[in-house]
Amino acid sequence: MIIVNFLKKNTPGILLCAVIGAAAYLFGTKFPVVGGPVTAILLGMIIAPLIKKTAVVHDGITYTSKKILQYAVILLGFGMNISAILAKGAQSLPIILATITTSLVTAFVFSKLLHIPSKISTLIGVGSSICGGSAIAATAPVIDADDEEIAQAISVIFLFNICAAIIFPPLGSALGMTNEGFGLFAGTAINDTSSVTAAAAAWDGLHGSNTLSDAAIVKLTRTLAIIPITLVLAIIRMRKEKTEEGSGFNFVKIFPWFVIWFILASVITTVFNLSPSVVHPLNWLSKFFIIMAMTAIGLHTDIVKLIKKGGKPILLGFLCWICIIGASLLVQHLMHIW
């Protein structure tokens, strides 16, 4: 009976998100620089006024934006073979630590100066420094960000993804970068996998090199930072909630258990060295779940309000982006790589 009620309540909205998500996914495969998640949010915001009063899909859309988003993050863990990634990406760790620290500090300091809400600034800081949409997807439930805050952060990250994919190859050439240096630069200073791939592929086309695989490995190494960042944010939130609620504090309800499942999925992949035939379908499902969740977030977002509030978050994203570029180049120079 419980299952029947769940299906009756949520199926229409989940199916709507799946259908729109499928269209966004197909568009994203044709235009990888834009990507499926951003397309999904845009489609969701365009369609939102048409279904605003359609109550039958509301519960399913909410379920998709909250629960399916968490399932996407858990499945993402199966693509994280920790030992294999660290073995190949160890050289990039100092640069990754520098860029992540720089982005988070920049987001914190300028959010205070610009009076930007802490949840949006956290999402922009984490999304800029780790892995764009995936990091935002993992962080949003931990800090209890709402759909409009998620959409705002994703939009900001998307803008600078496009800029990076276009600017980085000629910038690297102008700076006289080696192939190794550009692979590290793209992997540490561009936040989304699709844009890392686009920039590295463009570099390879210009220089006849093979930096794409190196940049992808560095990007995967960065993605591992989701684990400590989300756990630290969870601890901060729980301490804050405990202070505010006192004896009414509920650890079990507040703790983001999906992060533990994400870690467990990573451990399973690492310990059992799961084969690509198992990992690749799970990775694909994770990406599609994220696209579905972004569709649901778009359906809950007022595009007019988003544009009106966009100025300061875009400025914050720009500042994070510039500081990350500077940190990546500086540490490479100190390490005598570039």
CSV table of C-alpha atoms in Angstrom, one decimal:
chain,number,residue,atom,x,y,z
A,1,MET,CA,0.0,0.0,0.0
A,2,ILE,CA,2.9,2.4,0.9
A,3,ILE,CA,4.5,1.7,-2.5
A,4,VAL,CA,1.3,2.2,-4.4
A,5,ASN,CA,0.7,5.5,-2.6
A,6,PHE,CA,4.3,6.6,-3.3
A,7,LEU,CA,4.0,5.8,-7.0
A,8,LYS,CA,0.6,7.5,-7.3
A,9,LYS,CA,1.9,10.6,-5.6
A,10,ASN,CA,5.3,10.9,-7.3
A,11,THR,CA,5.3,9.2,-10.6
A,12,PRO,CA,3.8,12.0,-12.8
A,13,GLY,CA,6.3,14.5,-11.6
A,14,ILE,CA,9.3,12.1,-11.9
A,15,LEU,CA,8.2,11.1,-15.4
A,16,LEU,CA,8.0,14.8,-16.4
A,17,CYS,CA,11.5,15.4,-15.1
A,18,ALA,CA,12.8,12.3,-16.9
A,19,VAL,CA,11.3,13.3,-20.2
A,20,ILE,CA,12.6,16.9,-20.1
A,21,GLY,CA,15.9,15.5,-18.7
A,22,ALA,CA,16.2,13.1,-21.7
A,23,ALA,CA,15.9,16.1,-24.1
A,24,ALA,CA,18.5,18.0,-22.1
A,25,TYR,CA,20.8,15.0,-22.1
A,26,LEU,CA,20.6,14.7,-25.9
A,27,PHE,CA,21.3,18.4,-26.3
A,28,GLY,CA,24.2,18.1,-23.9
A,29,THR,CA,25.8,15.3,-25.9
A,30,LYS,CA,25.6,17.5,-29.0
A,31,PHE,CA,26.9,20.6,-27.2
A,32,PRO,CA,29.1,19.3,-24.4
A,33,VAL,CA,30.4,22.8,-23.5
A,34,VAL,CA,26.9,23.7,-22.5
A,35,GLY,CA,26.1,20.3,-21.0
A,36,GLY,CA,23.0,18.5,-19.9
A,37,PRO,CA,22.6,19.9,-16.4
A,38,VAL,CA,22.6,23.6,-17.5
A,39,THR,CA,20.2,22.7,-20.4
A,40,ALA,CA,17.9,20.9,-18.0
A,41,ILE,CA,17.7,24.0,-15.7
A,42,LEU,CA,17.0,26.3,-18.6
A,43,LEU,CA,14.3,24.0,-20.0
A,44,GLY,CA,12.8,23.6,-16.6
A,45,MET,CA,12.6,27.4,-16.1
A,46,ILE,CA,11.0,27.8,-19.5
A,47,ILE,CA,8.4,25.2,-18.9
A,48,ALA,CA,7.7,26.1,-15.2
A,49,PRO,CA,5.0,28.7,-16.0
A,50,LEU,CA,3.1,26.1,-18.0
A,51,ILE,CA,2.8,23.7,-15.1
A,52,LYS,CA,2.7,26.1,-12.2
A,53,LYS,CA,-0.9,25.2,-11.4
A,54,THR,CA,-0.6,21.5,-12.2
A,55,ALA,CA,-0.8,20.0,-8.7
A,56,VAL,CA,-0.5,16.4,-10.0
A,57,VAL,CA,3.3,16.8,-10.8
A,58,HIS,CA,4.3,18.9,-7.8
A,59,ASP,CA,5.2,16.1,-5.4
A,60,GLY,CA,7.2,14.2,-8.0
A,61,ILE,CA,9.2,17.3,-9.0
A,62,THR,CA,10.0,17.9,-5.3
A,63,TYR,CA,11.1,14.3,-4.8
A,64,THR,CA,13.3,14.5,-7.9
A,65,SER,CA,15.0,17.8,-6.8
A,66,LYS,CA,15.7,16.4,-3.3
A,67,LYS,CA,16.0,12.6,-3.2
A,68,ILE,CA,17.0,11.7,-6.8
A,69,LEU,CA,19.7,14.4,-6.5
A,70,GLN,CA,21.1,12.5,-3.5
A,71,TYR,CA,20.9,9.2,-5.3
A,72,ALA,CA,22.9,10.8,-8.1
A,73,VAL,CA,25.7,11.7,-5.7
A,74,ILE,CA,25.7,8.2,-4.2
A,75,LEU,CA,26.1,6.7,-7.7
A,76,LEU,CA,28.8,9.2,-8.5
A,77,GLY,CA,30.9,7.4,-5.8
A,78,PHE,CA,31.1,4.3,-7.9
A,79,GLY,CA,33.2,6.2,-10.4
A,80,MET,CA,35.8,7.1,-7.7
A,81,ASN,CA,38.5,4.5,-7.5
A,82,ILE,CA,40.4,6.4,-4.9
A,83,SER,CA,43.7,4.5,-5.1
A,84,ALA,CA,43.9,4.6,-8.9
A,85,ILE,CA,43.0,8.3,-9.1
A,86,LEU,CA,45.5,9.3,-6.4
A,87,ALA,CA,48.2,7.1,-8.0
A,88,LYS,CA,47.9,9.0,-11.3
A,89,GLY,CA,47.0,12.4,-10.0
A,90,ALA,CA,49.4,12.7,-7.0
A,91,GLN,CA,51.5,15.4,-8.8
A,92,SER,CA,48.5,17.6,-9.0
A,93,LEU,CA,47.6,17.5,-5.3
A,94,PRO,CA,49.5,20.6,-4.2
A,95,ILE,CA,47.9,22.6,-7.0
A,96,ILE,CA,44.4,21.2,-6.2
A,97,LEU,CA,44.8,22.0,-2.5
A,98,ALA,CA,45.9,25.6,-3.4
A,99,THR,CA,43.0,26.2,-5.8
A,100,ILE,CA,40.3,24.7,-3.5
A,101,THR,CA,41.6,26.7,-0.5
A,102,THR,CA,41.9,29.9,-2.6
A,103,SER,CA,38.3,29.5,-4.0
A,104,LEU,CA,36.7,28.8,-0.6
A,105,VAL,CA,38.5,31.7,1.1
A,106,THR,CA,37.7,34.1,-1.8
A,107,ALA,CA,34.0,33.1,-1.7
A,108,PHE,CA,33.9,33.6,2.1
A,109,VAL,CA,35.6,36.9,2.2
A,110,PHE,CA,33.8,38.5,-0.8
A,111,SER,CA,30.4,37.1,0.3
A,112,LYS,CA,30.8,39.2,3.4
A,113,LEU,CA,32.0,42.3,1.5
A,114,LEU,CA,29.2,42.0,-1.1
A,115,HIS,CA,26.5,40.9,1.4
A,116,ILE,CA,25.8,37.7,-0.5
A,117,PRO,CA,23.8,35.0,1.3
A,118,SER,CA,26.1,32.3,2.8
A,119,LYS,CA,24.4,29.3,1.0
A,120,ILE,CA,24.8,30.8,-2.4
A,121,SER,CA,28.4,31.8,-1.7
A,122,THR,CA,29.2,28.3,-0.4
A,123,LEU,CA,27.7,26.7,-3.5
A,124,ILE,CA,29.7,29.0,-5.8
A,125,GLY,CA,32.9,28.5,-3.8
A,126,VAL,CA,32.6,24.7,-3.8
A,127,GLY,CA,31.4,24.5,-7.4
A,128,SER,CA,34.2,26.7,-8.6
A,129,SER,CA,36.9,24.9,-6.7
A,130,ILE,CA,35.9,21.2,-7.0
A,131,CYS,CA,33.8,20.0,-9.9
A,132,GLY,CA,31.0,22.3,-10.8
A,133,GLY,CA,27.5,20.7,-11.0
A,134,SER,CA,28.5,17.5,-9.2
A,135,ALA,CA,30.0,19.4,-6.2
A,136,ILE,CA,26.9,21.7,-6.0
A,137,ALA,CA,24.7,18.6,-6.2
A,138,ALA,CA,26.6,17.0,-3.3
A,139,THR,CA,26.8,20.2,-1.2
A,140,ALA,CA,23.2,21.6,-1.6
A,141,PRO,CA,21.4,19.0,0.5
A,142,VAL,CA,24.1,19.2,3.2
A,143,ILE,CA,23.6,23.0,3.7
A,144,ASP,CA,19.9,22.8,3.0
A,145,ALA,CA,20.1,25.1,-0.1
A,146,ASP,CA,16.8,25.8,-1.9
A,147,ASP,CA,16.2,25.3,-5.6
A,148,GLU,CA,16.7,28.9,-6.5
A,149,GLU,CA,20.0,29.0,-4.8
A,150,ILE,CA,21.1,25.9,-6.6
A,151,ALA,CA,20.0,27.3,-9.9
A,152,GLN,CA,21.8,30.5,-9.3
A,153,ALA,CA,25.1,28.7,-8.4
A,154,ILE,CA,24.8,26.4,-11.5
A,155,SER,CA,24.2,29.4,-13.7
A,156,VAL,CA,27.2,31.2,-12.4
A,157,ILE,CA,29.5,28.1,-12.8
A,158,PHE,CA,28.2,27.6,-16.3
A,159,LEU,CA,29.1,31.1,-17.4
A,160,PHE,CA,32.7,30.7,-16.4
A,161,ASN,CA,32.9,27.2,-17.8
A,162,ILE,CA,32.2,28.6,-21.2
A,163,CYS,CA,34.7,31.4,-20.7
A,164,ALA,CA,37.4,28.9,-19.7
A,165,ALA,CA,36.8,26.5,-22.5
A,166,ILE,CA,37.2,29.4,-25.0
A,167,ILE,CA,40.0,31.4,-23.3
A,168,PHE,CA,42.3,28.7,-21.8
A,169,PRO,CA,43.9,27.2,-24.9
A,170,PRO,CA,45.1,30.5,-26.4
A,171,LEU,CA,46.0,31.7,-22.9
A,172,GLY,CA,48.2,28.6,-22.4
A,173,SER,CA,49.8,29.2,-25.7
A,174,ALA,CA,50.5,32.8,-25.0
A,175,LEU,CA,52.1,31.9,-21.7
A,176,GLY,CA,54.3,29.3,-23.4
A,177,MET,CA,52.9,26.4,-21.4
A,178,THR,CA,54.1,22.8,-21.9
A,179,ASN,CA,51.6,20.0,-22.6
A,180,GLU,CA,52.0,18.8,-19.1
A,181,GLY,CA,51.5,22.3,-17.7
A,182,PHE,CA,48.3,22.9,-19.7
A,183,GLY,CA,46.9,19.5,-18.6
A,184,LEU,CA,47.4,20.5,-15.0
A,185,PHE,CA,46.1,24.0,-15.6
A,186,ALA,CA,42.9,22.8,-17.3
A,187,GLY,CA,42.3,20.1,-14.7
A,188,THR,CA,42.8,22.4,-11.7
A,189,ALA,CA,41.4,25.7,-12.9
A,190,ILE,CA,38.3,24.7,-14.9
A,191,ASN,CA,35.5,23.3,-12.7
A,192,ASP,CA,33.2,21.2,-14.9
A,193,THR,CA,34.3,18.0,-16.7
A,194,SER,CA,32.7,18.9,-20.0
A,195,SER,CA,34.6,22.2,-20.1
A,196,VAL,CA,37.9,20.6,-19.0
A,197,THR,CA,37.4,18.1,-21.9
A,198,ALA,CA,36.6,20.9,-24.4
A,199,ALA,CA,39.6,23.0,-23.4
A,200,ALA,CA,42.1,20.1,-23.4
A,201,ALA,CA,40.7,18.8,-26.7
A,202,ALA,CA,41.2,22.3,-28.2
A,203,TRP,CA,44.8,22.4,-26.9
A,204,ASP,CA,45.5,19.0,-28.4
A,205,GLY,CA,44.1,20.1,-31.7
A,206,LEU,CA,46.4,23.2,-31.7
A,207,HIS,CA,49.6,21.4,-30.5
A,208,GLY,CA,49.1,17.8,-31.7
A,209,SER,CA,49.5,16.6,-28.1
A,210,ASN,CA,47.6,14.2,-25.8
A,211,THR,CA,46.8,16.3,-22.7
A,212,LEU,CA,43.1,15.3,-22.6
A,213,SER,CA,43.7,12.1,-20.5
A,214,ASP,CA,46.0,14.0,-18.1
A,215,ALA,CA,43.5,16.8,-17.6
A,216,ALA,CA,40.7,14.3,-17.0
A,217,ILE,CA,42.8,12.5,-14.3
A,218,VAL,CA,43.5,15.7,-12.5
A,219,LYS,CA,39.8,16.6,-12.7
A,220,LEU,CA,38.9,13.2,-11.1
A,221,THR,CA,41.5,13.8,-8.3
A,222,ARG,CA,39.8,17.2,-7.6
A,223,THR,CA,36.4,15.4,-7.4
A,224,LEU,CA,37.6,13.4,-4.4
A,225,ALA,CA,37.5,16.7,-2.4
A,226,ILE,CA,33.7,16.3,-2.3
A,227,ILE,CA,34.2,13.9,0.6
A,228,PRO,CA,36.0,16.1,3.1
A,229,ILE,CA,34.2,19.3,2.0
A,230,THR,CA,30.7,17.9,2.5
A,231,LEU,CA,31.6,16.3,5.8
A,232,VAL,CA,33.1,19.5,7.2
A,233,LEU,CA,30.0,21.5,6.0
A,234,ALA,CA,27.7,18.8,7.6
A,235,ILE,CA,29.6,19.2,10.9
A,236,ILE,CA,29.3,23.0,10.8
A,237,ARG,CA,25.6,22.8,10.0
A,238,MET,CA,24.9,20.3,12.8
A,239,ARG,CA,26.8,22.4,15.4
A,240,LYS,CA,24.8,25.4,14.3
A,241,GLU,CA,21.5,23.5,14.4
A,242,LYS,CA,22.4,22.1,17.9
A,243,THR,CA,23.0,25.5,19.2
A,244,GLU,CA,19.7,26.9,17.8
A,245,GLU,CA,17.5,23.9,18.7
A,246,GLY,CA,19.1,22.8,22.0
A,247,SER,CA,17.4,19.7,23.4
A,248,GLY,CA,15.3,19.5,20.2
A,249,PHE,CA,18.3,18.8,18.1
A,250,ASN,CA,17.9,15.6,16.0
A,251,PHE,CA,21.2,14.3,14.7
A,252,VAL,CA,19.7,11.4,12.7
A,253,LYS,CA,17.4,13.7,10.8
A,254,ILE,CA,19.9,16.4,10.0
A,255,PHE,CA,23.0,14.3,9.2
A,256,PRO,CA,23.5,13.9,5.4
A,257,TRP,CA,23.6,10.1,5.3
A,258,PHE,CA,23.8,10.1,1.5
A,259,VAL,CA,27.4,11.4,1.9
A,260,ILE,CA,28.3,8.2,3.8
A,261,TRP,CA,26.7,6.1,1.1
A,262,PHE,CA,28.8,8.1,-1.5
A,263,ILE,CA,32.0,7.3,0.5
A,264,LEU,CA,30.9,3.6,0.8
A,265,ALA,CA,30.4,3.4,-3.0
A,266,SER,CA,33.9,4.9,-3.5
A,267,VAL,CA,35.4,2.3,-1.1
A,268,ILE,CA,33.6,-0.6,-2.8
A,269,THR,CA,35.0,0.5,-6.2
A,270,THR,CA,38.4,0.9,-4.7
A,271,VAL,CA,38.6,-2.3,-2.7
A,272,PHE,CA,36.9,-4.6,-5.3
A,273,ASN,CA,38.4,-2.7,-8.3
A,274,LEU,CA,35.0,-2.8,-10.1
A,275,SER,CA,35.3,-3.3,-13.9
A,276,PRO,CA,34.3,-0.6,-16.4
A,277,SER,CA,31.3,-2.8,-17.4
A,278,VAL,CA,29.9,-2.2,-14.0
A,279,VAL,CA,31.1,1.3,-13.3
A,280,HIS,CA,30.2,3.0,-16.6
A,281,PRO,CA,26.4,2.3,-16.4
A,282,LEU,CA,26.4,3.6,-12.8
A,283,ASN,CA,28.3,6.7,-13.9
A,284,TRP,CA,25.8,7.3,-16.7
A,285,LEU,CA,22.8,6.8,-14.4
A,286,SER,CA,24.4,9.3,-11.9
A,287,LYS,CA,24.8,11.9,-14.6
A,288,PHE,CA,21.2,11.4,-15.8
A,289,PHE,CA,19.9,11.6,-12.3
A,290,ILE,CA,21.7,14.9,-11.9
A,291,ILE,CA,20.1,16.1,-15.1
A,292,MET,CA,16.7,15.0,-13.9
A,293,ALA,CA,17.3,16.8,-10.6
A,294,MET,CA,18.4,20.0,-12.4
A,295,THR,CA,15.2,19.8,-14.4
A,296,ALA,CA,13.2,19.7,-11.2
A,297,ILE,CA,15.2,22.6,-9.8
A,298,GLY,CA,14.5,24.6,-13.0
A,299,LEU,CA,10.7,23.8,-12.7
A,300,HIS,CA,10.8,25.3,-9.2
A,301,THR,CA,12.8,28.4,-10.2
A,302,ASP,CA,11.4,31.8,-11.1
A,303,ILE,CA,13.6,32.9,-14.0
A,304,VAL,CA,12.8,36.6,-13.6
A,305,LYS,CA,13.8,36.6,-10.0
A,306,LEU,CA,17.0,34.6,-10.8
A,307,ILE,CA,18.0,37.3,-13.3
A,308,LYS,CA,17.3,40.1,-10.9
A,309,LYS,CA,19.4,38.6,-8.2
A,310,GLY,CA,22.2,37.5,-10.6
A,311,GLY,CA,24.6,40.4,-10.4
A,312,LYS,CA,26.4,39.8,-7.2
A,313,PRO,CA,26.7,36.0,-7.5
A,314,ILE,CA,28.2,36.4,-11.0
A,315,LEU,CA,30.8,38.9,-9.6
A,316,LEU,CA,31.6,36.4,-6.8
A,317,GLY,CA,32.0,33.6,-9.4
A,318,PHE,CA,34.3,35.8,-11.4
A,319,LEU,CA,36.5,36.6,-8.4
A,320,CYS,CA,36.7,32.9,-7.5
A,321,TRP,CA,37.5,32.0,-11.1
A,322,ILE,CA,40.3,34.7,-11.4
A,323,CYS,CA,41.8,33.7,-8.0
A,324,ILE,CA,41.8,30.0,-9.0
A,325,ILE,CA,43.6,30.7,-12.2
A,326,GLY,CA,46.2,32.7,-10.4
A,327,ALA,CA,46.7,30.0,-7.7
A,328,SER,CA,47.0,27.3,-10.3
A,329,LEU,CA,49.6,29.2,-12.3
A,330,LEU,CA,51.5,30.3,-9.2
A,331,VAL,CA,51.9,26.8,-7.7
A,332,GLN,CA,52.8,25.4,-11.1
A,333,HIS,CA,55.5,28.0,-11.4
A,334,LEU,CA,56.8,27.3,-7.9
A,335,MET,CA,56.9,23.6,-8.7
A,336,HIS,CA,58.8,24.3,-11.9
A,337,ILE,CA,56.2,22.6,-14.0
A,338,TRP,CA,55.2,25.4,-16.2
